[in-house]
Rosetta silent file (secondary structure, phi, psi, omega in degrees, C-alpha in Angstrom):
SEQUENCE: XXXXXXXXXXXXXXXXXXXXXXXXXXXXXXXXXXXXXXXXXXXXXXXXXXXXXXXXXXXXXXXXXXXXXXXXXXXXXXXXXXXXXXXXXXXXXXXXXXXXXXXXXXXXXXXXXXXXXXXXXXXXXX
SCORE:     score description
SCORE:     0.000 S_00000001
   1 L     0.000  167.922 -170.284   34.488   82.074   12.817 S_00000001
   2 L  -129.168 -163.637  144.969   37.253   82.322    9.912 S_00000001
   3 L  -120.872 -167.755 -172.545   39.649   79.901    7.981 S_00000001
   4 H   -82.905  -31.054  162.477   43.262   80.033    8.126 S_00000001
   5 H   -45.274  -67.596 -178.323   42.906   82.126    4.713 S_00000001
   6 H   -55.784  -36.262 -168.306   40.458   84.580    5.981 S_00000001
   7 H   -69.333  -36.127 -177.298   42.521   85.200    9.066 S_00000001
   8 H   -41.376  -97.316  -19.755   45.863   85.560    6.680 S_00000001
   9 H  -165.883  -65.650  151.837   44.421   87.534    4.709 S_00000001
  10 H   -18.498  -67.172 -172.365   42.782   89.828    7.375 S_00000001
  11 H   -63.094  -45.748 -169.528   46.264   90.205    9.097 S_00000001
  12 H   -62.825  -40.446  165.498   47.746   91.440    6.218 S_00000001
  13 H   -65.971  -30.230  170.888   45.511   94.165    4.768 S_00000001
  14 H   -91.649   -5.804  179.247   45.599   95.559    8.251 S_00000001
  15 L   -93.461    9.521  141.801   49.257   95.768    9.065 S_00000001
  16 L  -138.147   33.668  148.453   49.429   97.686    6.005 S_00000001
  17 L    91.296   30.623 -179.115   46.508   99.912    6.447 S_00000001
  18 L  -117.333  115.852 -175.167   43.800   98.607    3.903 S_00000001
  19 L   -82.373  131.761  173.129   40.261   98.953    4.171 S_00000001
  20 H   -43.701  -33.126  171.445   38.407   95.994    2.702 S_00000001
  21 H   -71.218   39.476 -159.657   36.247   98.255    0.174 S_00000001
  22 H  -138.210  -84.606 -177.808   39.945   99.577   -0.954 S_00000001
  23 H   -42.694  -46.544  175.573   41.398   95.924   -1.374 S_00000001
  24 H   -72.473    1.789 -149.988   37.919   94.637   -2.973 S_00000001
  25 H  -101.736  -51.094 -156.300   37.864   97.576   -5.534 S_00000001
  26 H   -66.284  -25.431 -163.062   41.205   96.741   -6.456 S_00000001
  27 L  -114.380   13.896  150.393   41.169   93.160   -7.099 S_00000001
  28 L    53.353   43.027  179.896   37.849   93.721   -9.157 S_00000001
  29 L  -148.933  168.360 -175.577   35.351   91.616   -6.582 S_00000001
  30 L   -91.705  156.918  172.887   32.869   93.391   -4.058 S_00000001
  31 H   -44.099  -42.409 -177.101   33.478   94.015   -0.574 S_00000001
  32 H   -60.503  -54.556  158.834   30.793   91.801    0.542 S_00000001
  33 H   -39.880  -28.470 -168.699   32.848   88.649   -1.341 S_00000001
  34 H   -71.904  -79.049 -145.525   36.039   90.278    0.497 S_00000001
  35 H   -69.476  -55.230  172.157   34.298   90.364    4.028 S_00000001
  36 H   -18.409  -43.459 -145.906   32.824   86.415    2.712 S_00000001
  37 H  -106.803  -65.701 -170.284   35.989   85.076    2.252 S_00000001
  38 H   -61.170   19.048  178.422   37.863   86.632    5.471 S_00000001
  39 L  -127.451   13.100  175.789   34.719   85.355    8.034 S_00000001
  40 L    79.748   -2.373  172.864   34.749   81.949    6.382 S_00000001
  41 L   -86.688   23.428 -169.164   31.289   82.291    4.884 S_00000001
  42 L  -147.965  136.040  165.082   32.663   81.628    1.465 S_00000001
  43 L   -51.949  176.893 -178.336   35.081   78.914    0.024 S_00000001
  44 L   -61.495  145.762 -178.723   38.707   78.573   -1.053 S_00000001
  45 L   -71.582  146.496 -174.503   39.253   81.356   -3.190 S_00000001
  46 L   -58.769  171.220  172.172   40.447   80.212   -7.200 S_00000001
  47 L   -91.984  -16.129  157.383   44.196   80.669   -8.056 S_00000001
  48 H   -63.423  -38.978 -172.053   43.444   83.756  -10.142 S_00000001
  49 H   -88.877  -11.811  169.634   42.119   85.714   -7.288 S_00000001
  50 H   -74.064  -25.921 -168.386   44.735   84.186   -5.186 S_00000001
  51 H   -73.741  -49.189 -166.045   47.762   85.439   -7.881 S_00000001
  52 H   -75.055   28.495  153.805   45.817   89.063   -7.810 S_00000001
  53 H  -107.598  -19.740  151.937   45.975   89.272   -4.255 S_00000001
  54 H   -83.807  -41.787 -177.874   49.629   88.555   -4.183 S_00000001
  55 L   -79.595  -35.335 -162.313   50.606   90.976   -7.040 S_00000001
  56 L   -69.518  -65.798 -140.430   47.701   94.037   -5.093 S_00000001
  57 L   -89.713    8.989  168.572   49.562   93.042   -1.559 S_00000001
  58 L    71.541   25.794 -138.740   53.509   92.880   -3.354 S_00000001
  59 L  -109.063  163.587 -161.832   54.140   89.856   -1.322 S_00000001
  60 L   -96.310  173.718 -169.257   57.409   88.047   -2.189 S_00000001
  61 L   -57.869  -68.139 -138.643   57.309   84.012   -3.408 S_00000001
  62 L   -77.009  -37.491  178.591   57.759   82.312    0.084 S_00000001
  63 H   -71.933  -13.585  134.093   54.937   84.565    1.743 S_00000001
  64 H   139.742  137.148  177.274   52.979   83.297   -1.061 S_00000001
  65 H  -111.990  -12.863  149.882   53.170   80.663   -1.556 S_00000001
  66 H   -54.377  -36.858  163.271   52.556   80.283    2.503 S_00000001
  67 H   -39.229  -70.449 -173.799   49.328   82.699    1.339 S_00000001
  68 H   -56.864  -63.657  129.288   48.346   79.721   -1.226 S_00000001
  69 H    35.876 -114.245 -146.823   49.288   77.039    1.386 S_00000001
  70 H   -79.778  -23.079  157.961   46.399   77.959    3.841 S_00000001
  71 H   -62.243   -8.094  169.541   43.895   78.530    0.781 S_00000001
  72 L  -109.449   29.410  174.821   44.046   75.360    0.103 S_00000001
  73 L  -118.412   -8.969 -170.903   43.399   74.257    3.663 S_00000001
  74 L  -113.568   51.733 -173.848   40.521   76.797    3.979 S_00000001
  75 L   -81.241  125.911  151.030   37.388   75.048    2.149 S_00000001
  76 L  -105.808   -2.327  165.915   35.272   75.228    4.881 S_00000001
  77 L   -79.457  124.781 -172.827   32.806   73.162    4.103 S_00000001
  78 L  -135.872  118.375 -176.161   34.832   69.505    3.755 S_00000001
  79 L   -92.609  133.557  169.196   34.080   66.108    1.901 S_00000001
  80 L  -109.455  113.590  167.200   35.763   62.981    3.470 S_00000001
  81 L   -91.532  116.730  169.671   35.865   60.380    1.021 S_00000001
  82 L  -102.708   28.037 -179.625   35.977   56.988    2.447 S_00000001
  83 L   -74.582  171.210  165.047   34.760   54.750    0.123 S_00000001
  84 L    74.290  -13.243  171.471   36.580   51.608   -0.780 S_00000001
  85 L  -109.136  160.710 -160.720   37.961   51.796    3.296 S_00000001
  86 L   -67.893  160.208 -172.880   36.763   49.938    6.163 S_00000001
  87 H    -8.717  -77.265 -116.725   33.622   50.627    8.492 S_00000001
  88 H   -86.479  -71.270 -149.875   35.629   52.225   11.124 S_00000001
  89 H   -76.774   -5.728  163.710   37.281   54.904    9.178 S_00000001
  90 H   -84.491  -34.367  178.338   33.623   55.934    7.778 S_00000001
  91 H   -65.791  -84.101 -175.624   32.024   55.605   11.077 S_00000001
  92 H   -24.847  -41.936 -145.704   35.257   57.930   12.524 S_00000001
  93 H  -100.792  -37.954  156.041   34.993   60.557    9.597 S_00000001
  94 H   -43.926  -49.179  179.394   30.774   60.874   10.634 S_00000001
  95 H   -44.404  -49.565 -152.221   31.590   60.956   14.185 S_00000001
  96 H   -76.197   -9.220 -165.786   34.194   63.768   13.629 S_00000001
  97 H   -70.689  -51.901  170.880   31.679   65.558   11.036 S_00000001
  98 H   -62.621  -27.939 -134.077   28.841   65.701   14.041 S_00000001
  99 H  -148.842  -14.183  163.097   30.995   66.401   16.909 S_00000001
 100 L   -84.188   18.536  154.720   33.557   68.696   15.895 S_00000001
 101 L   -70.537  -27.363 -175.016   32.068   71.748   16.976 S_00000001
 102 L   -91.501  -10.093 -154.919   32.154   70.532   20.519 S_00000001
 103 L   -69.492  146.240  160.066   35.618   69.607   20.465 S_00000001
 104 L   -81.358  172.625 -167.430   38.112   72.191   22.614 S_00000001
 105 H   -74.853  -13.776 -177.147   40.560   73.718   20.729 S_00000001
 106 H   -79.190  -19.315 -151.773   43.464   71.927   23.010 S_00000001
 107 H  -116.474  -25.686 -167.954   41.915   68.384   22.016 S_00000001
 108 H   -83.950  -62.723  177.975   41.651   70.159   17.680 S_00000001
 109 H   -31.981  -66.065  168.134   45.515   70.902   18.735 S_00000001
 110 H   -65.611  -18.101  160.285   46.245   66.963   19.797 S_00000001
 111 H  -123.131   27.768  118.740   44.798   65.771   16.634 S_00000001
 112 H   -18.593  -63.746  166.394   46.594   67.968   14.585 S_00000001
 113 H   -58.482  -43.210  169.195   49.676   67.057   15.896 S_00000001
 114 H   -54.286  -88.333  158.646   48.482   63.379   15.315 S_00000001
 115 H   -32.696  -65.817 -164.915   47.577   63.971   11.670 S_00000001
 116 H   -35.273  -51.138 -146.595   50.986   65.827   11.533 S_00000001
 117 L  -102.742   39.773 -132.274   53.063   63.276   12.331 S_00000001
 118 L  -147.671  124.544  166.484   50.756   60.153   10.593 S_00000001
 119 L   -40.153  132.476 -160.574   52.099   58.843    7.308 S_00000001
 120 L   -80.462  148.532 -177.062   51.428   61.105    4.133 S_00000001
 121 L   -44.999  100.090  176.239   49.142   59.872    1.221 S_00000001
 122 L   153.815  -64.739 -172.671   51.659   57.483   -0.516 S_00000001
 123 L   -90.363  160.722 -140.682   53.483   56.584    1.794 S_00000001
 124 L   -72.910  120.023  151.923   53.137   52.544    3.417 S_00000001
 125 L   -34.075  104.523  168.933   51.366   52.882    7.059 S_00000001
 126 L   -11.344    0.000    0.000   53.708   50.766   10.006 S_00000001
């Protein structure tokens, strides 16, 4: 398994021909930390190693700042804080903690799409 980082991250060094010991030499971390961070065994990567991974790969601001984007979506280990909200949404955030491994990816898809469209932190819920 990956994150949305590792997979980025992946695509890019190979559509332009970079072996991860290349890319880890350059950006001053070891391959094994490289190979960490694209299979998801490692967390989001810091904004230093994200800007020297943008300046190594030459990538222009909107690719990224799409790059930074999915690092900060690709913690994979993830704390839901519910405190100070009701039963329900702690009991829900447990459920999903246990059970989303099982889930198919078409049902990960539908509450995606849910979330998407669900008012953003701030703004007043219907």
């Amino acid at each position: 398994m990956t994150t949305p980082f590792g997979e980025a991250i992946r695509k890019i060094r190979r559509e332009r021909g970079i072996s991860q010991k290349d890319m880890a030499k350059a950006l001053n971390v070891s391959a094994a930390y490289l190979s960490a961070l694209e299979n998801g065994k490692r967390g989001q990567p810091g904004f230093d190693f994200l800007q020297r991974v943008a300046g190594y790969l030459n990538i222009i601001w909107d690719e990224a700042d799409d790059l930074f984007r999915v690092a900060a979506i690709s913690h994979p280990r993830v704390v839901v804080d519910t405190a100070g909200m009701p039963a329900s949404y702690t009991a829900f955030a447990n459920a999903l903690a246990r059970q989303i491994h099982a889930l198919r990816p078409e049902t990960i898809r539908q509450l995606a799409e849910l979330l998407d469209s669900a008012p953003k932190t701030g703004e007043k819920r219907p």
